[in-house]
Amino acid sequence: QLQLQESGPGLVKPSETLSLTCTVSGGSISTTTYYWGWIRQPPGKGLEWIGSLYYNGRTYYNSSLKSRVTISEDSSDKQFSLTLSSVTAADTAIYFCARQEFGGSWHFDSWGQGTLVTVSS
Amino acid sequence: DIQMTQSPSSVSASVGDRVTISCRASQDVSTWLAWYQHKPGRAPQLLIYSASYLQTGVPSRFSGSGSGTHFTLTISSLQPEDVATYYCQQAKDFPPLTFGGGTRVEIK
C-alpha cells in the first residue's frame, strides 16, 4: 500500500528557505502513470496547490509561487522535495505531499499526513 | 485561473440526513472535478474523481454529479464519521488546478 510522509524543519525564519522532503513507501516516483505534488493549507484556510513533478523532471507550479518554488526528485526514486525561498509569515501552513493521477481530473489519490511549517523569527 | 466557489461554507445535519454540497466553477471545467474529505490532523481523502466516479474503498453513501460549471457532492445518509471539511478541485487544462474554499459538515 502506498504511503507518503513529509519531513523537514517545523520552524523557518522569515526571508530564509523552506525545505521539505516527501518519502514514498510501497511505490516509486519513477512511474509514467502519476505526477507527484505539493499542496498546502494555511491556518484556518483552504487547500492551495503548490506544484507538481513528473518522473522525467517536468514540473508545473502555481503562478503565484512560481518565482520562489522548486520541486525536484531526490537521488533515490523514493523521495521528492520542495523548496520555497524568501518565506514570510504568509507561508505558514500545513504542507502535504500527494500522488497525482495523470490526466482526467488530475486528482490526488494518496496523501501524506502533512507537516506544519511555521515562519517566525 | 478558474475560481471554485463552494456552498454552503458549513452545514449542520442530523445522523441519517441527506447532505448536499455545491461547487460552482467560474468557467466550464467539463467533468475534470474531484471531491475530497479532510479531517483535522489527517491526510485528505479522495472521494470522487471525474465528477461522478467513486474512489475505491469510499462508502456508497457518497456520490457526485454535475458537469460544466455546477457540481454536487451528496451524502445520502450522514454518519458521525462523516464530520469533516469537504473540498472540490478542478483541473481543466492543468496546470493550474484550484480548490474550492471548503464546506464544513457537522452533526446537529
Short mmCIF file of C-alpha atoms in Angstrom, two decimals:
data_model
loop_
_atom_site.label_atom_id
_atom_site.label_comp_id
_atom_site.label_asym_id
_atom_site.label_seq_id
_atom_site.Cartn_x
_atom_site.Cartn_y
_atom_site.Cartn_z
CA GLN A 1 0.00 0.00 0.00
CA LEU A 2 1.35 3.39 -0.98
CA GLN A 3 2.29 5.71 1.86
CA LEU A 4 3.72 9.23 1.76
CA GLN A 5 5.46 11.03 4.60
CA GLU A 6 6.56 14.65 4.74
CA SER A 7 9.63 15.66 6.73
CA GLY A 8 11.58 18.82 7.40
CA PRO A 9 12.02 21.71 9.84
CA GLY A 10 8.90 22.88 11.60
CA LEU A 11 10.22 26.40 12.07
CA VAL A 12 11.77 28.65 9.43
CA LYS A 13 12.89 32.26 9.84
CA PRO A 14 11.48 34.99 7.61
CA SER A 15 13.45 35.54 4.38
CA GLU A 16 15.02 32.08 4.64
CA THR A 17 14.30 28.98 2.55
CA LEU A 18 11.78 26.31 3.47
CA SER A 19 12.87 22.78 2.51
CA LEU A 20 10.70 19.68 2.80
CA THR A 21 11.07 16.08 1.64
CA CYS A 22 8.37 13.59 0.80
CA THR A 23 9.28 9.92 1.23
CA VAL A 24 7.24 7.39 -0.72
CA SER A 25 6.93 3.82 0.51
CA GLY A 26 5.15 0.98 -1.26
CA GLY A 27 5.85 2.54 -4.64
CA SER A 28 8.23 4.60 -6.75
CA ILE A 29 8.06 8.11 -8.16
CA SER A 30 9.70 6.82 -11.35
CA THR A 31 6.40 5.95 -12.99
CA THR A 32 4.71 7.27 -16.12
CA THR A 33 1.25 6.92 -14.53
CA TYR A 34 1.46 9.58 -11.87
CA TYR A 35 2.66 13.05 -11.02
CA TRP A 36 3.79 13.94 -7.50
CA GLY A 37 2.53 17.11 -5.91
CA TRP A 38 2.74 19.51 -3.02
CA ILE A 39 -0.33 21.21 -1.53
CA ARG A 40 -0.54 23.49 1.50
CA GLN A 41 -3.18 24.67 3.95
CA PRO A 42 -2.63 27.93 5.87
CA PRO A 43 -4.17 28.02 9.35
CA GLY A 44 -7.94 28.36 9.14
CA LYS A 45 -7.90 28.41 5.35
CA GLY A 46 -8.44 26.03 2.45
CA LEU A 47 -6.13 23.98 0.27
CA GLU A 48 -3.69 25.57 -2.19
CA TRP A 49 -1.86 23.66 -4.91
CA ILE A 50 1.87 24.49 -4.92
CA GLY A 51 3.17 22.41 -7.80
CA SER A 52 3.66 19.00 -9.37
CA LEU A 53 6.56 16.87 -10.60
CA TYR A 54 6.69 14.20 -13.30
CA TYR A 55 9.23 11.35 -13.29
CA ASN A 56 11.16 12.89 -16.22
CA GLY A 57 11.76 16.08 -14.27
CA ARG A 58 8.92 18.09 -15.81
CA THR A 59 7.41 20.46 -13.26
CA TYR A 60 4.35 22.67 -13.05
CA TYR A 61 3.97 25.42 -10.46
CA ASN A 62 1.26 27.68 -9.09
CA SER A 63 1.86 31.01 -10.81
CA SER A 64 1.52 32.85 -7.50
CA LEU A 65 4.55 30.97 -6.13
CA LYS A 66 6.49 30.21 -9.29
CA SER A 67 9.33 32.65 -8.67
CA ARG A 68 10.08 31.13 -5.27
CA VAL A 69 9.35 27.41 -5.57
CA THR A 70 11.27 24.40 -6.81
CA ILE A 71 10.09 20.78 -6.77
CA SER A 72 12.60 18.11 -7.64
CA GLU A 73 13.28 14.39 -7.42
CA ASP A 74 15.94 13.31 -4.96
CA SER A 75 18.69 10.86 -5.85
CA SER A 76 16.56 7.86 -4.92
CA ASP A 77 13.27 7.12 -6.67
CA LYS A 78 11.56 7.18 -3.27
CA GLN A 79 11.82 10.87 -2.43
CA PHE A 80 10.97 14.25 -3.88
CA SER A 81 11.45 17.64 -2.35
CA LEU A 82 10.02 21.13 -2.10
CA THR A 83 11.98 24.32 -1.60
CA LEU A 84 10.34 27.70 -1.11
CA SER A 85 12.60 30.71 -0.88
CA SER A 86 12.21 34.10 0.79
CA VAL A 87 9.46 32.91 3.09
CA THR A 88 7.18 35.21 5.06
CA ALA A 89 4.53 34.62 7.70
CA ALA A 90 2.04 34.05 4.87
CA ASP A 91 3.87 30.80 4.07
CA THR A 92 2.98 29.37 7.48
CA ALA A 93 0.89 26.31 6.66
CA ILE A 94 0.47 22.58 6.83
CA TYR A 95 2.32 21.19 3.81
CA PHE A 96 1.10 17.97 2.19
CA CYS A 97 2.70 15.80 -0.45
CA ALA A 98 0.48 13.62 -2.62
CA ARG A 99 0.35 11.33 -5.62
CA GLN A 100 -1.49 12.83 -8.59
CA GLU A 101 -3.32 10.88 -11.24
CA PHE A 102 -2.09 11.64 -14.79
CA GLY A 103 -4.93 13.14 -16.80
CA GLY A 104 -8.68 13.20 -16.23
CA SER A 105 -9.41 15.30 -13.18
CA TRP A 106 -5.70 15.27 -12.20
CA HIS A 107 -6.83 14.32 -8.72
CA PHE A 108 -4.64 13.41 -5.76
CA ASP A 109 -5.40 9.83 -4.74
CA SER A 110 -2.90 9.34 -1.91
CA TRP A 111 -1.74 11.98 0.56
CA GLY A 112 0.73 12.30 3.38
CA GLN A 113 -0.44 13.35 6.84
CA GLY A 114 1.04 16.79 6.39
CA THR A 115 3.68 18.73 8.29
CA LEU A 116 3.23 22.11 9.93
CA VAL A 117 5.77 24.74 8.97
CA THR A 118 5.76 27.98 10.92
CA VAL A 119 7.58 31.04 9.63
CA SER A 120 8.70 33.12 12.57
CA SER A 121 11.81 34.75 13.94
CA ASP B 1 -7.23 30.86 -13.13
CA ILE B 2 -10.58 29.16 -12.73
CA GLN B 3 -12.22 30.00 -9.41
CA MET B 4 -14.20 27.41 -7.47
CA THR B 5 -16.97 28.50 -5.10
CA GLN B 6 -18.46 26.09 -2.60
CA SER B 7 -21.72 26.50 -0.74
CA PRO B 8 -22.67 26.42 1.98
CA SER B 9 -19.49 27.15 3.92
CA SER B 10 -20.83 24.98 6.73
CA VAL B 11 -23.78 22.67 7.27
CA SER B 12 -25.17 21.04 10.39
CA ALA B 13 -27.40 18.00 9.94
CA SER B 14 -28.69 15.03 11.91
CA VAL B 15 -27.41 11.48 11.61
CA GLY B 16 -29.23 9.85 8.70
CA ASP B 17 -29.96 13.11 6.91
CA ARG B 18 -29.16 13.73 3.27
CA VAL B 19 -26.47 16.38 2.86
CA THR B 20 -25.77 18.21 -0.38
CA ILE B 21 -22.73 20.40 -1.07
CA SER B 22 -22.47 22.62 -4.13
CA CYS B 23 -19.38 23.61 -6.10
CA ARG B 24 -19.51 26.16 -8.89
CA ALA B 25 -16.74 26.91 -11.37
CA SER B 26 -16.10 30.35 -12.85
CA GLN B 27 -15.92 28.71 -16.28
CA ASP B 28 -16.63 25.37 -17.90
CA VAL B 29 -14.44 22.58 -16.42
CA SER B 30 -16.29 19.73 -18.16
CA THR B 31 -16.08 16.82 -15.70
CA TRP B 32 -12.50 17.49 -14.60
CA LEU B 33 -13.56 17.74 -10.97
CA ALA B 34 -12.73 15.85 -7.80
CA TRP B 35 -14.03 15.88 -4.21
CA TYR B 36 -12.02 15.32 -1.04
CA GLN B 37 -12.80 14.76 2.63
CA HIS B 38 -10.41 16.25 5.19
CA LYS B 39 -10.44 15.60 8.90
CA PRO B 40 -8.13 17.68 11.16
CA GLY B 41 -4.74 16.09 11.66
CA ARG B 42 -5.40 13.50 8.98
CA ALA B 43 -4.46 13.11 5.34
CA PRO B 44 -7.15 14.35 2.96
CA GLN B 45 -9.03 11.51 1.28
CA LEU B 46 -10.17 11.38 -2.34
CA LEU B 47 -13.89 10.64 -2.53
CA ILE B 48 -14.94 11.33 -6.12
CA TYR B 49 -12.99 11.89 -9.34
CA SER B 50 -14.05 12.93 -12.82
CA ALA B 51 -17.16 14.46 -11.21
CA SER B 52 -19.03 11.23 -10.55
CA TYR B 53 -16.68 8.27 -10.14
CA LEU B 54 -16.47 6.85 -6.63
CA GLN B 55 -12.90 6.19 -5.47
CA THR B 56 -12.24 2.60 -4.47
CA GLY B 57 -13.00 1.98 -0.81
CA VAL B 58 -15.22 5.04 -0.35
CA PRO B 59 -18.67 4.25 1.09
CA SER B 60 -21.50 4.25 -1.44
CA ARG B 61 -23.42 6.90 0.53
CA PHE B 62 -21.12 9.41 -1.14
CA SER B 63 -21.95 10.42 -4.70
CA GLY B 64 -21.00 13.18 -7.11
CA SER B 65 -22.82 14.73 -10.04
CA GLY B 66 -22.65 17.63 -12.44
CA SER B 67 -20.68 18.91 -15.39
CA GLY B 68 -19.65 22.24 -16.84
CA THR B 69 -19.88 24.79 -14.05
CA HIS B 70 -22.14 23.22 -11.41
CA PHE B 71 -21.29 20.17 -9.34
CA THR B 72 -22.78 18.48 -6.30
CA LEU B 73 -21.46 16.14 -3.62
CA THR B 74 -24.19 14.22 -1.83
CA ILE B 75 -24.00 12.21 1.37
CA SER B 76 -27.18 10.14 1.25
CA SER B 77 -27.29 9.27 4.95
CA LEU B 78 -24.98 11.29 7.19
CA GLN B 79 -22.90 9.27 9.65
CA PRO B 80 -20.91 10.53 12.65
CA GLU B 81 -17.65 9.62 10.92
CA ASP B 82 -18.53 11.99 8.04
CA VAL B 83 -17.80 15.05 10.20
CA ALA B 84 -15.07 16.76 8.18
CA THR B 85 -14.39 19.55 5.72
CA TYR B 86 -15.08 18.78 2.08
CA TYR B 87 -13.27 20.36 -0.87
CA CYS B 88 -13.85 20.34 -4.59
CA GLN B 89 -10.92 20.61 -7.00
CA GLN B 90 -10.84 21.36 -10.72
CA ALA B 91 -8.04 20.73 -13.21
CA LYS B 92 -9.39 21.76 -16.58
CA ASP B 93 -6.39 22.49 -18.75
CA PHE B 94 -3.96 21.54 -15.96
CA PRO B 95 -1.87 23.36 -14.95
CA PRO B 96 -3.04 25.04 -12.83
CA LEU B 97 -5.54 23.32 -10.60
CA THR B 98 -7.63 25.02 -7.95
CA PHE B 99 -9.60 24.00 -4.87
CA GLY B 100 -12.85 25.34 -3.56
CA GLY B 101 -12.92 27.09 -0.21
CA GLY B 102 -14.30 24.09 1.66
CA THR B 103 -17.56 23.10 3.35
CA ARG B 104 -17.55 22.05 6.99
CA VAL B 105 -20.04 19.29 7.84
CA GLU B 106 -21.14 18.88 11.45
CA ILE B 107 -23.64 16.73 13.32
CA LYS B 108 -26.64 18.56 14.77
#
